[in-house]
Coordinates of C-alpha atoms in Angstrom, one line a residue:
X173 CA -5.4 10.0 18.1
X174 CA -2.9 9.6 15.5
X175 CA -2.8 7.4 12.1
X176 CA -0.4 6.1 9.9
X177 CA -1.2 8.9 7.5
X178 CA -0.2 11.4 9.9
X179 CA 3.0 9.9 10.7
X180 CA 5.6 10.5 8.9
X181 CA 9.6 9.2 8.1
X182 CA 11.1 7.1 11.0
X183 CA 7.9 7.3 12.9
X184 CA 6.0 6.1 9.8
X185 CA 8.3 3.2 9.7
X186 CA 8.7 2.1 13.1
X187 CA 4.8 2.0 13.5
X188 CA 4.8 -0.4 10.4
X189 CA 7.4 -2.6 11.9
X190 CA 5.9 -2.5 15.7
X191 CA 2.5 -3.1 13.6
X192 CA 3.6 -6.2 12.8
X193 CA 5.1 -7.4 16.2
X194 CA 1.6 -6.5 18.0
X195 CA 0.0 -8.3 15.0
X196 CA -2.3 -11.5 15.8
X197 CA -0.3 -14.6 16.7
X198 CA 2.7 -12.9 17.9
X199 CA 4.0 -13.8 21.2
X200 CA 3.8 -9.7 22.3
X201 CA 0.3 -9.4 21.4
X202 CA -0.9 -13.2 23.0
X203 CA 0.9 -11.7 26.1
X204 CA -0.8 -7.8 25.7
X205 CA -4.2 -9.7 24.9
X206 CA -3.8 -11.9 28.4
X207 CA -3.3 -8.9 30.4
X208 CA -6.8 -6.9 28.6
X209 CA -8.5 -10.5 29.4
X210 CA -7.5 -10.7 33.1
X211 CA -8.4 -7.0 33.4
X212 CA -5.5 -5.6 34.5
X213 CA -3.3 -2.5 33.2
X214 CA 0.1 -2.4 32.1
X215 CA 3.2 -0.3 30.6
X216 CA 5.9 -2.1 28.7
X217 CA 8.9 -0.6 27.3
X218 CA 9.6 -2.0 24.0
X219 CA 13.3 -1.5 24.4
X220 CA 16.2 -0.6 26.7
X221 CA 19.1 2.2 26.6
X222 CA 20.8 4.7 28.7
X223 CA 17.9 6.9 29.1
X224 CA 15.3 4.2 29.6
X225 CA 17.8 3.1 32.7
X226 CA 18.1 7.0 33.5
X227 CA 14.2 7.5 34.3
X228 CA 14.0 4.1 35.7
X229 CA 13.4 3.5 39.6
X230 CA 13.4 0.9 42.2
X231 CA 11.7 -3.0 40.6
X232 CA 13.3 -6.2 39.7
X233 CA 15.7 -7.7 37.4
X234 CA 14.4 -10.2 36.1
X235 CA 16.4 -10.8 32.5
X236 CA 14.1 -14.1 31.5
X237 CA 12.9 -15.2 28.1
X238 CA 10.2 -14.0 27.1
X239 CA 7.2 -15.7 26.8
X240 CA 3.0 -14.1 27.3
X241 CA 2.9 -16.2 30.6
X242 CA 5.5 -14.1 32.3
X243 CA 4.3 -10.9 31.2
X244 CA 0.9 -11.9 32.0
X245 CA 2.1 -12.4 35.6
X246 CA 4.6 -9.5 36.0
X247 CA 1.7 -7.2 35.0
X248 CA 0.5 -8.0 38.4
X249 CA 2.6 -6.2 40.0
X250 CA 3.0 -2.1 40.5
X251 CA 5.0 -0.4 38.2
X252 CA 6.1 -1.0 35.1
X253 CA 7.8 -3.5 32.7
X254 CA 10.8 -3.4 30.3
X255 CA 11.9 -5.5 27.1
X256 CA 14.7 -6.1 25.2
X257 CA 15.5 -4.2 22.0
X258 CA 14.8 -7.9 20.4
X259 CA 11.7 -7.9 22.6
X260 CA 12.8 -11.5 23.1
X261 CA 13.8 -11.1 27.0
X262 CA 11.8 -10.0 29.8
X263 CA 14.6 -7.8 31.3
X264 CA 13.1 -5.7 34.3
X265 CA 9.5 -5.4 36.3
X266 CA 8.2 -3.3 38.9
X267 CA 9.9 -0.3 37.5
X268 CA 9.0 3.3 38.5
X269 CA 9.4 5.2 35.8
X270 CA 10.3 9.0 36.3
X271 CA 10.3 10.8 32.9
X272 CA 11.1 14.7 32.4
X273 CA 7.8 16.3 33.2
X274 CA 8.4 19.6 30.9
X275 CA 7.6 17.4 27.9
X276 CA 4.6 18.0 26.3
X277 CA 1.6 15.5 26.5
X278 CA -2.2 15.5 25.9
X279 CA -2.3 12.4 27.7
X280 CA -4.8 12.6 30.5
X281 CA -4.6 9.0 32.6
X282 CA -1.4 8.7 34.5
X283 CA 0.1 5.7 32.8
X284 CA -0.7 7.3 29.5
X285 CA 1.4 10.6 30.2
X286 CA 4.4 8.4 31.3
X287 CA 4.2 5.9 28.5
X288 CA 3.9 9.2 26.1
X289 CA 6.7 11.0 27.9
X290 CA 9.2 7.8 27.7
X291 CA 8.7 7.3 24.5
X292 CA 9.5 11.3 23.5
X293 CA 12.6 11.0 25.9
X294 CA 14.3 7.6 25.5
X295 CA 12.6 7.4 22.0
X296 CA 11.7 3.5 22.4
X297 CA 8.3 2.5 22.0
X298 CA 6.2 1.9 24.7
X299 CA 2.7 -0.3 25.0
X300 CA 0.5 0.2 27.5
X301 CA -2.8 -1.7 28.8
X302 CA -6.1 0.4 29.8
X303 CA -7.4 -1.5 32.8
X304 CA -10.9 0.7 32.7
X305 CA -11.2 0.3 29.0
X306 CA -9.5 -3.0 28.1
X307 CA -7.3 -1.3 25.1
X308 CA -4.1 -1.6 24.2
X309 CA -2.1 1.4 22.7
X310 CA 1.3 2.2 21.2
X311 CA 3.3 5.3 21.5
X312 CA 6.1 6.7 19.5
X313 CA 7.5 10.0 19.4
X314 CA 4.9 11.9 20.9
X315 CA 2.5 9.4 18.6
X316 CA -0.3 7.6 20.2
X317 CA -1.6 4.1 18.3
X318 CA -4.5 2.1 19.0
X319 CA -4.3 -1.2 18.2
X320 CA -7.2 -2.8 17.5
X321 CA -9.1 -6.0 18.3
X322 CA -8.8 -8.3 14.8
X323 CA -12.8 -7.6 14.4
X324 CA -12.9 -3.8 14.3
X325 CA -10.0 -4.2 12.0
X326 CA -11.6 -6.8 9.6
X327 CA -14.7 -4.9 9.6
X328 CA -13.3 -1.7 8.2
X329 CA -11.0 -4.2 5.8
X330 CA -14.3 -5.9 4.3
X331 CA -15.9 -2.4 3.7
X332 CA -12.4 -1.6 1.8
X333 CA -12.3 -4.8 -0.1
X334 CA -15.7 -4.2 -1.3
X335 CA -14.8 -0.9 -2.9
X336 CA -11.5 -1.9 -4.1
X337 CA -13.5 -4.2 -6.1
X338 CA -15.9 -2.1 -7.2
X339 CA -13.2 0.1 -8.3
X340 CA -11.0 -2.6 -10.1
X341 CA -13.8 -3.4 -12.4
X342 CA -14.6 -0.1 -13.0
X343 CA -10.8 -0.2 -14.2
X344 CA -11.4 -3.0 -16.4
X345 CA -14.6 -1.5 -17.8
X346 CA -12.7 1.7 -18.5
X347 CA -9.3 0.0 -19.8
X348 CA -11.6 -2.3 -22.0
X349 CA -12.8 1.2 -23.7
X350 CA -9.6 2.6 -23.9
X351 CA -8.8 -0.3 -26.0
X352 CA -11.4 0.2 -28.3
X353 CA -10.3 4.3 -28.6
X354 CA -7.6 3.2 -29.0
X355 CA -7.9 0.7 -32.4
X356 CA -10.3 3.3 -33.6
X357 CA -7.9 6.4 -32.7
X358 CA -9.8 8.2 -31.2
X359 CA -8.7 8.6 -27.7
X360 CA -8.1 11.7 -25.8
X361 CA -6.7 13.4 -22.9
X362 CA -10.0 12.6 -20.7
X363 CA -10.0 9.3 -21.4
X364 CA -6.4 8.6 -20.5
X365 CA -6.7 10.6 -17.3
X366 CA -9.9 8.4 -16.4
X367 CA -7.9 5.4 -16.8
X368 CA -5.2 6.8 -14.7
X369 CA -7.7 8.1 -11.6
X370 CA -8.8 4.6 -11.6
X371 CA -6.0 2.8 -11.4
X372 CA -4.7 5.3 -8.6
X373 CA -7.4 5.3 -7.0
X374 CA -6.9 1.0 -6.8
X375 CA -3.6 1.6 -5.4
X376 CA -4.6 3.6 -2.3
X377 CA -7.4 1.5 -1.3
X378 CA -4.9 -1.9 -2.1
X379 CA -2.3 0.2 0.3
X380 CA -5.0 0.4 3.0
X381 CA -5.7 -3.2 3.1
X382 CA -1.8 -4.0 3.2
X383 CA -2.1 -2.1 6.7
X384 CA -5.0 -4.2 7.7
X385 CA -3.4 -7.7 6.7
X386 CA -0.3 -6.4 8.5
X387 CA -2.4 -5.3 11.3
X388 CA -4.4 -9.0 11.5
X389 CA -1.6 -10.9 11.7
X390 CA -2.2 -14.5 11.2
X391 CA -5.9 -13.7 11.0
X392 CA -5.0 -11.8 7.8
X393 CA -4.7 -14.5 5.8
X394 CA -7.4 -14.7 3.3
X395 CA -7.5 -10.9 3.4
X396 CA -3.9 -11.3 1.7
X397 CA -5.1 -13.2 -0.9
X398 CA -8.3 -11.3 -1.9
X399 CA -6.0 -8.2 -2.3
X400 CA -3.4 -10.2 -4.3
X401 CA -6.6 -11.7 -6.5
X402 CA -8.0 -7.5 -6.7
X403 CA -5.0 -6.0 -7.5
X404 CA -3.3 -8.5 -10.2
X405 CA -1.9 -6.4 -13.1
X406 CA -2.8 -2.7 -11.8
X407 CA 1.2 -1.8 -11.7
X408 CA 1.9 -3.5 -15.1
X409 CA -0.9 -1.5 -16.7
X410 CA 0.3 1.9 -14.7
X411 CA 3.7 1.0 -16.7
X412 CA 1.8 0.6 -19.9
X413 CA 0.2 3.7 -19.9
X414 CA 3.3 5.7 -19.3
X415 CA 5.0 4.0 -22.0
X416 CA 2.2 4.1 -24.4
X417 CA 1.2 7.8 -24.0
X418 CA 5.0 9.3 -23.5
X419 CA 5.4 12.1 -26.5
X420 CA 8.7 13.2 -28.0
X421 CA 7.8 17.0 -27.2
X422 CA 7.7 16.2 -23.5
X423 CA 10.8 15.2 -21.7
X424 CA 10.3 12.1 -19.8
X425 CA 6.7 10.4 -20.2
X426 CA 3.6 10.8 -18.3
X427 CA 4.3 9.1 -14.4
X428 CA 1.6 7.8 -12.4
X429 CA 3.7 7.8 -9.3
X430 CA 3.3 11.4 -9.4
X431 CA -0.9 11.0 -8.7
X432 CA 0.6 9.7 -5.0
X433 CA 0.9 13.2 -4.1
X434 CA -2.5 14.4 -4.7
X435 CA -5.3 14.9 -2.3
X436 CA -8.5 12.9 -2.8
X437 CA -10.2 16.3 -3.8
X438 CA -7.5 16.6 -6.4
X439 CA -7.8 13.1 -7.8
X440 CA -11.6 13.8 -8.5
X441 CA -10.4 16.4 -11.1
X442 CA -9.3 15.4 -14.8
X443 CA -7.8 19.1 -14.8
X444 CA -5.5 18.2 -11.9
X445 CA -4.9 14.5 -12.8
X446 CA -4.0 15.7 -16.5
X447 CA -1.4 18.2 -14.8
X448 CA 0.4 15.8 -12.3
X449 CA 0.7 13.1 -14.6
X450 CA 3.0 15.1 -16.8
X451 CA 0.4 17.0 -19.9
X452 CA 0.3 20.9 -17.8
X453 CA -2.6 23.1 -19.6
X454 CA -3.0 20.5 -22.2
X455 CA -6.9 20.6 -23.3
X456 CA -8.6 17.4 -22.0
X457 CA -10.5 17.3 -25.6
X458 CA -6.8 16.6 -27.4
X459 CA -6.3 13.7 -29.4
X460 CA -3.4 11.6 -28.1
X461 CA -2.2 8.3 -30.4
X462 CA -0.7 5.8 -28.1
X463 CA 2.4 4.1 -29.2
X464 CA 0.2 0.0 -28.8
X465 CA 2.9 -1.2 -25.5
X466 CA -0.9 -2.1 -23.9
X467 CA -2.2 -3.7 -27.2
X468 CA 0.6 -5.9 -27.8
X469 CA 0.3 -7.1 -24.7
X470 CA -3.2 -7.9 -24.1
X471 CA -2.3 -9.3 -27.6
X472 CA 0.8 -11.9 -26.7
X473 CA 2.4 -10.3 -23.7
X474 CA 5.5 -10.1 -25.9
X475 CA 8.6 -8.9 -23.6
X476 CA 9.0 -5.2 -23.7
X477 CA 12.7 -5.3 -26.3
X478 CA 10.6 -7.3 -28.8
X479 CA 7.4 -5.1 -28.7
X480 CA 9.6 -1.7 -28.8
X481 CA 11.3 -3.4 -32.2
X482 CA 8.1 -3.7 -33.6
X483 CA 6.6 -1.2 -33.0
X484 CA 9.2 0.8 -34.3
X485 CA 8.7 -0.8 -38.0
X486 CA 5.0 1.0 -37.4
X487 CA 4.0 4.4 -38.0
X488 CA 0.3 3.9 -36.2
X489 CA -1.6 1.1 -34.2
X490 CA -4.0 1.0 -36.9
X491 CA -0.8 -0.4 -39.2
X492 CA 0.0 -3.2 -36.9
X493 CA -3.6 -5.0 -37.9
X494 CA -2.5 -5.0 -41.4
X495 CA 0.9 -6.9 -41.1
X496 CA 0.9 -10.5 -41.8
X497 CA 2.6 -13.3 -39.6
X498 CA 5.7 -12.4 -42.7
X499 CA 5.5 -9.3 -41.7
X500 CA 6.2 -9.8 -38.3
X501 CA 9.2 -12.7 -38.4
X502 CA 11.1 -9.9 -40.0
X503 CA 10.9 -8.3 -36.1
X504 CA 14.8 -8.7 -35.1
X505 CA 13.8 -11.4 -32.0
X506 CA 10.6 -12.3 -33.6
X507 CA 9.9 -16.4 -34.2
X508 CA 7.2 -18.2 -35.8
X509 CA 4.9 -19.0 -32.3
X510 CA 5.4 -15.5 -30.9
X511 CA 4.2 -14.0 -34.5
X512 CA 1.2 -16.1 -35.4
X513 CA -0.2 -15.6 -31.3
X514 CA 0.4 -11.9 -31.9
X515 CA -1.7 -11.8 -35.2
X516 CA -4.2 -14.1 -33.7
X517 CA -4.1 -11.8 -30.9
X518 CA -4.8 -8.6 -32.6
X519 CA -7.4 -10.1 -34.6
X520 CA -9.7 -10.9 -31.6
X521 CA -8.8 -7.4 -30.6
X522 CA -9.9 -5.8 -33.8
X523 CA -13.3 -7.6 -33.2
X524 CA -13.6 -6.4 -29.8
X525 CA -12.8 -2.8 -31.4
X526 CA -15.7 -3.3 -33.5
X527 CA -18.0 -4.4 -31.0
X528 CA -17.3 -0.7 -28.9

């Protein structure tokens, strides 16, 4: 039994789109769904070419618009079905379908091994229907997918919600002290890298719960808008961090992309999370001074132009609490409302710095 993890390139990328067409509420999966209700079994082709014509035996033209009602009822009958590439057109039924037996399948039940063998040789997707266990699979390029009823799917979605959400405010815990580090200067390596694990480690679970609401369909709804509620701001403050932390003596700036890569294992370790995000050997115990991108914004969200021209007048973060609304309308861009919310701004942030 395969995952989306193990697949990889095309396949990857034809399961995510086929993922979506065999989602709740699609005509496909209504028509799938009526077959596992009237406990029946089927095979569908999800496409037509040459070859799909080549292994193809006796049945029916049929060439009719597709709706679940007609698939339903040509399920009935032996043999086998085939779409259109569009999937929009009921185009044969009753097929025999002879692939080439040399290719390789683990497949055991007999509609199984064919679906699995079309889909290696005509390399179109094929669905297919257990009568005996009431599932419907998808096979790709020697792939096998189940797709899943919408409540084994939600269920392992809510256990993933919940720990995303654990996770983000552990992220805002652990940002919240980096900020206060931060106005005292007196962050390190470690803390930066605990930052970063966090924030990866929101991204992997919010990328798991994009394939459930893709997966659920229609009934992925409220899903959605949990996830866009959980993962608000976790990119921007990925971007902040590699701007803030970048150093002169490194080429580029640290990349959080990079922590993609890593196994789970890996992503547990400050050593190897220090290393992929750009700092090598570098002692987790070193002092880094950040350049203040993520304190000017939490101050004012000033666009990123402005906040690089001021910060450029400073030689410290510590310096920026001691200029004066003057101080910074002399900022090439600066005006009058943007200065006074910044200084307001890092005022309340110097309190919270105290309060650490």
């Amino acid at each position: 039994m395969a995952s989306i993890g193990d697949a990889k390139g095309r396949v990857a990328e034809q399961f995510r789109q086929y993922r979506s067409l065999l989602a709740p509420g699609t005509p496909l999966r209504e028509g799938l769904e009526r077959i596992v209700n009237g406990r029946t079994g089927a095979l569908v082709v999800l496409g037509d070419n040459a070859i799909v014509q080549q292994i193809s035996t006796g049945g029916f033209v049929i060439n009719t618009d597709f709706t679940p009602t007609a698939l339903r009822e040509l399920s009935k009958m032996d043999g086998g079905i085939v779409l259109s590439s569009g999937l929009d057109r009921i185009l044969r039924a009753g097929v025999h379908f002879v692939p080439s037996g040399s290719i390789e399948t683990i497949e055991t039940g007999t509609r199984h091994r064919t679906a699995d063998r079309i889909a290696q040789q005509a390399h179109v997707p094929v669905a297919t229907v257990s009568a005996s266990m009431s599932t419907i699979a998808l096979f790709l390029e020697g792939m096998r997918f189940p797709i899943e009823p919408s409540h084994q799917i939600m269920g392992r979605a809510d256990q993933a919600l919940a720990t995303l959400s654990r996770y983000r405010d552990r992220l805002t815990d652990d940002t919240r002290y980096l900020t206060g580090l931060e106005i005292a200067d007196l962050v390190t390596l470690r803390d930066l890298v605990r930052v970063c694990q966090r924030v990866e480690m929101a991204r992997r679970l919010a990328k798991e719960l994009e394939g459930y609401v893709e997966s659920l369909g229609i009934d992925g709804r409220l899903l959605q808008l949990q996830l866009f509620e959980l993962t608000a701001g976790v990119d921007e403050t990925a971007t902040l961090l590699e701007n803030d932390y970048s150093i002169e003596e490194r080429p580029g700036k640290p990349s959080l992309e990079e922590l993609e890569e890593l196994p789970t294992g890996d992503l547990l370790d400050p050593e190897s999370v220090s290393s992929a995000i750009g700092f090598g050997a570098t002692p987790l115990d070193t002092h880094l001074r950040p350049k203040g991108f993520r304190l000017v914004h939490q101050a004012a969200q000033l666009d990123t132009t402005l906040t690089r021209r001021m910060l450029d007048q400073v030689d410290s973060i510590q310096e920026l609490f001691d200029l004066s609304v003057e101080d910074l309308m002399r900022v090439d861009g600066m005006d009058a409302k943007h200065a006074r919310a910044l200084r307001d701004g890092l005022a309340r942030l110097a309190e919270l710095g105290t309060q650490s």
